[in-house]
CSV table of C-alpha atoms in Angstrom, one decimal:
chain,number,residue,atom,x,y,z
I,1101,MET,CA,3.1,-17.3,-9.9
I,1102,GLN,CA,1.5,-19.1,-6.5
I,1103,GLY,CA,0.1,-17.1,-3.7
I,1104,PHE,CA,0.8,-17.9,0.1
I,1105,VAL,CA,-1.1,-18.4,3.2
I,1106,ALA,CA,0.3,-16.5,6.1
I,1107,LEU,CA,-1.0,-16.3,10.1
I,1108,ASN,CA,-0.5,-13.8,12.6
I,1109,PRO,CA,1.2,-14.9,15.9
I,1110,ASP,CA,-0.9,-13.1,18.1
I,1111,GLU,CA,-3.8,-14.9,17.9
I,1112,LEU,CA,-1.9,-17.3,19.8
I,1113,GLY,CA,-0.9,-15.2,22.6
I,1114,ARG,CA,2.1,-12.7,23.6
I,1115,ASP,CA,5.0,-14.8,23.0
I,1116,PRO,CA,5.3,-14.9,19.1
I,1117,ALA,CA,7.3,-18.1,19.1
I,1118,THR,CA,4.0,-20.4,20.0
I,1119,GLY,CA,2.5,-18.9,16.6
I,1120,MET,CA,5.7,-19.3,14.7
I,1121,ASP,CA,5.8,-22.7,15.6
I,1122,LEU,CA,2.2,-23.5,14.6
I,1123,ALA,CA,3.3,-21.5,11.1
I,1124,VAL,CA,5.9,-24.6,10.7
I,1125,ALA,CA,4.0,-27.0,11.8
I,1126,LEU,CA,1.0,-26.0,9.0
I,1127,GLY,CA,4.0,-25.4,6.3
I,1128,VAL,CA,3.0,-21.8,6.5
I,1129,GLY,CA,6.0,-19.6,5.6
I,1130,HIS,CA,4.8,-16.1,6.4
I,1131,LEU,CA,4.2,-14.4,9.2
I,1132,GLU,CA,1.7,-11.0,9.7
I,1133,ILE,CA,3.1,-8.7,12.7
I,1134,ARG,CA,0.4,-7.1,14.6
I,1135,THR,CA,2.1,-7.1,18.3
I,1136,ALA,CA,3.9,-9.0,20.2
I,1137,TYR,CA,4.8,-9.4,24.2
I,1138,GLY,CA,1.4,-8.2,24.6
I,1139,SER,CA,2.1,-4.8,23.1
I,1140,ASN,CA,1.5,-3.0,19.4
I,1141,ALA,CA,4.3,-3.3,17.3
I,1142,LEU,CA,4.6,0.3,16.7
I,1143,VAL,CA,5.8,0.8,20.2
I,1144,LEU,CA,7.9,-2.3,21.0
I,1145,ASP,CA,11.6,-0.8,21.2
I,1146,ASP,CA,14.0,-1.9,18.3
I,1147,ASP,CA,15.3,-4.8,20.4
I,1148,GLN,CA,12.4,-6.4,20.8
I,1149,LEU,CA,11.7,-6.4,17.1
I,1150,ARG,CA,14.9,-7.9,16.2
I,1151,THR,CA,13.9,-10.5,18.7
I,1152,VAL,CA,10.8,-11.1,16.4
I,1153,ARG,CA,12.7,-10.6,13.8
I,1154,ARG,CA,15.3,-13.3,15.2
I,1155,LEU,CA,12.6,-16.0,15.8
I,1156,ALA,CA,11.1,-16.0,12.5
I,1157,ASP,CA,14.3,-16.2,10.8
I,1158,GLU,CA,15.3,-19.0,12.8
I,1159,ARG,CA,12.4,-21.0,11.8
I,1160,GLY,CA,12.5,-19.8,8.3
I,1161,LEU,CA,9.5,-18.0,8.3
I,1162,VAL,CA,9.4,-14.3,6.4
I,1163,VAL,CA,7.2,-11.4,7.5
I,1164,ALA,CA,4.9,-10.8,4.5
I,1165,ALA,CA,3.1,-7.6,6.4
I,1166,LEU,CA,2.9,-5.4,9.3
I,1167,ALA,CA,-0.3,-4.5,10.6
I,1168,ALA,CA,-0.3,-1.2,11.6
I,1169,PRO,CA,-2.7,0.8,13.3
I,1170,LEU,CA,-2.1,3.6,11.2
I,1171,TRP,CA,-5.2,6.1,10.9
I,1172,LYS,CA,-7.2,4.0,13.1
I,1173,TRP,CA,-7.6,6.9,15.1
I,1174,CYS,CA,-9.2,10.8,15.8
I,1175,ARG,CA,-8.3,13.9,17.5
I,1176,PRO,CA,-8.3,13.8,21.2
I,1177,GLU,CA,-11.4,16.0,21.6
I,1178,ALA,CA,-13.6,13.2,19.3
I,1179,SER,CA,-15.3,10.0,21.2
I,1180,PRO,CA,-14.7,6.8,19.0
I,1181,GLY,CA,-16.5,4.4,21.4
I,1182,ARG,CA,-14.8,0.9,21.7
I,1183,VAL,CA,-12.3,0.2,19.0
I,1184,ASP,CA,-10.2,-2.6,18.5
I,1185,SER,CA,-7.0,-1.3,18.5
I,1186,PHE,CA,-4.3,-4.1,19.5
I,1187,GLY,CA,-2.8,-1.7,22.3
I,1188,PHE,CA,-2.5,1.4,19.8
I,1189,PRO,CA,-4.4,4.7,21.1
I,1190,THR,CA,-7.3,5.6,19.2
I,1191,GLN,CA,-7.0,9.5,20.0
I,1192,VAL,CA,-3.9,11.0,18.3
I,1193,PRO,CA,-2.9,14.5,18.6
I,1194,ASP,CA,-2.2,16.0,14.6
I,1195,GLN,CA,1.3,16.8,15.8
I,1196,ASP,CA,2.2,13.1,16.7
I,1197,ARG,CA,0.7,11.5,13.2
I,1198,ARG,CA,4.1,12.0,11.5
I,1199,ARG,CA,6.2,10.6,13.6
I,1200,TRP,CA,4.1,7.4,14.0
I,1201,VAL,CA,4.0,7.0,10.2
I,1202,ASP,CA,8.1,7.4,10.5
I,1203,ARG,CA,7.7,4.7,13.2
I,1204,ALA,CA,6.0,2.2,11.3
I,1205,ILE,CA,8.3,2.4,8.2
I,1206,ASP,CA,11.2,1.6,10.8
I,1207,VAL,CA,9.1,-1.1,12.2
I,1208,ALA,CA,8.4,-2.6,8.2
I,1209,ASP,CA,12.8,-2.3,8.3
I,1210,ILE,CA,13.3,-4.1,11.0
I,1211,LEU,CA,10.6,-7.0,10.5
I,1212,GLY,CA,12.0,-7.2,6.8
I,1213,THR,CA,8.9,-6.2,5.3
I,1214,GLY,CA,7.3,-4.4,2.5
I,1215,ARG,CA,3.9,-4.3,3.0
I,1216,ILE,CA,2.0,-2.0,5.7
I,1217,ARG,CA,-1.5,-1.7,7.0
I,1218,ILE,CA,-3.2,1.8,7.2
I,1219,PHE,CA,-7.0,2.7,7.7
I,1220,SER,CA,-9.1,5.6,6.9
I,1221,HIS,CA,-9.7,7.6,10.0
I,1222,LEU,CA,-12.5,6.5,12.7
I,1223,ARG,CA,-16.0,7.4,12.3
I,1224,VAL,CA,-16.7,9.5,15.2
I,1225,GLY,CA,-19.9,11.4,14.4
I,1226,SER,CA,-19.9,14.3,11.3
I,1227,ALA,CA,-18.7,17.4,13.1
I,1228,LEU,CA,-15.9,15.5,14.0
I,1229,THR,CA,-15.1,12.7,11.6
I,1230,GLU,CA,-11.7,13.5,9.5
I,1231,THR,CA,-11.6,13.3,5.9
I,1232,PHE,CA,-9.2,10.7,4.6
I,1233,PRO,CA,-8.3,11.5,0.9
I,1234,ASP,CA,-7.5,14.9,1.2
I,1235,ASP,CA,-5.9,14.2,4.5
I,1236,PRO,CA,-2.2,16.5,4.3
I,1237,LEU,CA,-0.8,13.7,6.1
I,1238,LEU,CA,-1.6,11.0,3.3
I,1239,PRO,CA,0.9,12.3,0.6
I,1240,TYR,CA,3.7,12.6,2.9
I,1241,ALA,CA,3.5,8.8,3.9
I,1242,LEU,CA,3.1,7.4,0.5
I,1243,GLU,CA,6.1,9.9,-0.2
I,1244,ARG,CA,8.5,8.4,2.8
I,1245,ALA,CA,7.1,4.5,2.0
I,1246,LYS,CA,7.8,4.8,-1.9
I,1247,ALA,CA,11.2,6.1,-0.7
I,1248,ALA,CA,11.9,3.3,1.7
I,1249,GLY,CA,10.4,1.0,-0.8
I,1250,VAL,CA,7.5,-0.4,1.2
I,1251,ARG,CA,3.5,-0.2,0.0
I,1252,LEU,CA,1.1,1.3,2.2
I,1253,LEU,CA,-1.8,-0.6,2.2
I,1254,LEU,CA,-5.7,0.5,3.0
I,1255,GLU,CA,-7.8,-1.8,4.7
I,1256,ASN,CA,-11.5,-1.5,4.2
I,1257,GLU,CA,-12.4,-1.5,8.2
I,1258,PRO,CA,-16.3,-1.1,8.9
I,1259,VAL,CA,-15.6,1.5,12.1
I,1260,CYS,CA,-13.5,3.6,9.7
I,1261,THR,CA,-14.5,6.2,7.2
I,1262,ILE,CA,-13.8,3.9,3.9
I,1263,ALA,CA,-15.3,0.7,3.9
I,1264,GLU,CA,-17.5,0.4,1.0
I,1265,PRO,CA,-16.3,-0.4,-2.4
I,1266,ALA,CA,-17.2,2.8,-4.2
I,1267,ALA,CA,-15.1,4.8,-1.8
I,1268,LEU,CA,-12.6,2.6,-1.7
I,1269,LEU,CA,-12.0,2.8,-5.5
I,1270,ASP,CA,-12.1,6.8,-5.6
I,1271,VAL,CA,-9.3,6.9,-3.0
I,1272,LEU,CA,-7.2,4.2,-4.8
I,1273,ARG,CA,-7.7,5.6,-8.2
I,1274,ALA,CA,-6.6,9.0,-6.8
I,1275,HIS,CA,-3.5,7.3,-5.1
I,1276,PRO,CA,-1.6,5.2,-7.5
I,1277,ASP,CA,0.9,4.6,-5.2
I,1278,LEU,CA,-1.4,3.3,-2.3
I,1279,GLY,CA,-2.6,-0.4,-2.7
I,1280,LEU,CA,-5.5,-2.1,-1.2
I,1281,TRP,CA,-5.6,-4.8,1.7
I,1282,LEU,CA,-8.7,-6.1,1.0
I,1283,ASP,CA,-10.8,-7.5,4.0
I,1284,LEU,CA,-13.1,-10.2,2.7
I,1285,GLY,CA,-14.9,-10.6,6.2
I,1286,ASN,CA,-15.4,-6.8,6.4
I,1287,LEU,CA,-16.4,-6.5,2.8
I,1288,HIS,CA,-19.1,-9.0,3.6
I,1289,GLU,CA,-20.0,-7.3,7.0
I,1290,VAL,CA,-21.0,-3.8,5.2
I,1291,GLY,CA,-23.3,-5.4,3.0
I,1292,HIS,CA,-21.0,-5.7,-0.2
I,1293,GLY,CA,-19.6,-9.5,0.2
I,1294,THR,CA,-20.7,-10.2,-3.6
I,1295,VAL,CA,-18.6,-11.3,-7.0
I,1296,GLY,CA,-19.1,-7.9,-8.7
I,1297,ALA,CA,-17.7,-6.0,-5.7
I,1298,VAL,CA,-14.3,-8.2,-5.5
I,1299,ASP,CA,-14.1,-7.9,-9.1
I,1300,ALA,CA,-14.0,-4.1,-9.2
I,1301,LEU,CA,-11.3,-3.9,-6.2
I,1302,ALA,CA,-9.6,-7.1,-7.2
I,1303,PRO,CA,-7.1,-5.1,-9.4
I,1304,HIS,CA,-6.2,-3.1,-6.7
I,1305,ALA,CA,-5.8,-5.7,-3.7
I,1306,GLU,CA,-2.3,-6.6,-2.9
I,1307,TYR,CA,-3.0,-8.5,0.2
I,1308,VAL,CA,-6.0,-10.2,1.7
I,1309,HIS,CA,-7.4,-10.8,5.1
I,1310,VAL,CA,-9.4,-14.0,5.7
I,1311,LYS,CA,-11.9,-14.2,8.5
I,1312,ASP,CA,-15.3,-16.0,8.9
I,1313,TYR,CA,-18.4,-15.9,11.2
I,1314,ARG,CA,-21.8,-16.8,11.6
I,1315,LEU,CA,-24.7,-14.1,12.6
I,1316,GLY,CA,-26.2,-15.2,16.3
I,1317,ALA,CA,-29.6,-14.4,17.3
I,1318,ASP,CA,-29.0,-11.3,18.8
I,1319,GLY,CA,-27.4,-9.8,15.8
I,1320,ALA,CA,-23.5,-10.1,16.9
I,1321,ARG,CA,-21.4,-12.0,15.1
I,1322,HIS,CA,-19.4,-15.3,16.1
I,1323,PHE,CA,-16.2,-16.0,14.8
I,1324,THR,CA,-15.8,-19.5,13.3
I,1325,ALA,CA,-12.5,-21.1,10.9
I,1326,ALA,CA,-12.6,-19.9,7.5
I,1327,GLY,CA,-15.6,-21.7,5.2
I,1328,THR,CA,-17.3,-22.6,8.2
I,1329,GLY,CA,-19.5,-19.2,8.6
I,1330,SER,CA,-21.5,-17.1,6.4
I,1331,VAL,CA,-18.8,-15.1,3.8
I,1332,PRO,CA,-19.3,-16.8,0.7
I,1333,TYR,CA,-15.6,-17.5,0.2
I,1334,GLY,CA,-16.0,-20.3,-2.7
I,1335,GLU,CA,-17.3,-17.5,-4.9
I,1336,LEU,CA,-15.2,-14.5,-3.8
I,1337,LEU,CA,-11.9,-16.6,-3.7
I,1338,ALA,CA,-12.7,-17.6,-7.7
I,1339,VAL,CA,-13.1,-14.2,-8.9
I,1340,LEU,CA,-10.4,-12.6,-7.2
I,1341,HIS,CA,-8.0,-15.5,-8.1
I,1342,ARG,CA,-9.2,-14.8,-11.5
I,1343,VAL,CA,-8.1,-11.2,-11.6
I,1344,ARG,CA,-5.1,-11.7,-9.3
I,1345,PRO,CA,-3.5,-15.1,-9.4
I,1346,ALA,CA,-0.9,-14.5,-6.8
I,1347,LEU,CA,-2.0,-13.2,-3.5
I,1348,PRO,CA,-1.1,-13.1,0.2
I,1349,TYR,CA,-4.0,-14.5,2.0
I,1350,ALA,CA,-3.4,-13.8,5.9
I,1351,LEU,CA,-5.7,-15.7,8.5
I,1352,GLU,CA,-7.3,-13.5,11.0
I,1353,THR,CA,-9.8,-15.6,12.6
I,1354,HIS,CA,-10.5,-13.6,15.4
I,1355,VAL,CA,-11.4,-17.0,17.3
I,1356,ARG,CA,-10.7,-17.2,21.1
I,1357,ASP,CA,-11.8,-20.7,22.5
I,1358,ASP,CA,-9.5,-22.6,20.2
I,1359,PRO,CA,-7.3,-20.1,17.9
I,1360,ALA,CA,-4.7,-23.0,16.9
I,1361,GLU,CA,-7.4,-25.3,15.2
I,1362,ALA,CA,-9.3,-22.2,13.6
I,1363,ILE,CA,-6.2,-21.3,11.8
I,1364,THR,CA,-5.5,-24.8,11.0
I,1365,GLN,CA,-8.7,-25.5,9.4
I,1366,GLY,CA,-8.5,-21.8,7.9
I,1367,ALA,CA,-5.4,-22.9,6.2
I,1368,ALA,CA,-6.7,-26.3,5.1
I,1369,PHE,CA,-9.5,-24.3,3.6
I,1370,LEU,CA,-7.8,-21.8,1.5
I,1371,ARG,CA,-4.9,-24.2,0.1
I,1372,ARG,CA,-8.2,-26.4,-1.2
I,1373,THR,CA,-10.2,-23.5,-2.2
I,1374,VAL,CA,-8.1,-20.7,-4.0
I,1375,PRO,CA,-7.6,-22.2,-7.7
I,1376,GLY,CA,-4.3,-24.0,-7.9
I,1377,GLY,CA,-3.8,-24.2,-4.2
I,1378,LEU,CA,-1.7,-22.0,-2.2
I,1379,ALA,CA,2.0,-21.9,-0.8
């Protein structure tokens, strides 16, 4: 089996057709859907979602994953600070959360994908930060997902409560129906972009985010095409492929000035760097 490259059309703007056309031009057959038409996928209406699906189908493209914002939230009384939530609220009352889980599963069904990203609560200070592994919503969500034939995949997100390998392994082992949406750039950001960390996490990985960056003199990250920054992808991709030889690798470049070129360079980098290449 061979892994494949995916791209997110919203990196090229509000109209998903633009990113889809780039995917076709690059021979990339899979998409990750996060937003479209300037709105988060979870708040699009069903007709808009069906349009996204139709545009993909017309081009022979498959939606590999729904990059949902589930659990990238805190309670209304907390102050999360600046968080990139892609048009989804970061302060969500307890009583609304089950509805958003149900909506994500419905959206995945319309888009035709079996993978849904989730997070692990925003860190908002010791007194108000919620605990993810024992959140009563998690068993509900895992049960609903299993019944619907989709997988919930936890991303290691630095602004959330579970971002380092030890904590990730604890929750993944405690919840066998939960998979890992492994973001290698995020892992590097929290100081664990190492062969040992990836080797430990790889058995749980079901989807991979690829982004790269360099640190400026001010310590800020400056995003670049995959393979041109500081993330040691040559080492990390080799060990990941050795353990899990057929994974989806989704480009999440965050490059603003020329995203099409960053995606083009990133796809070429992945295809020549992952052993055996990628579709």
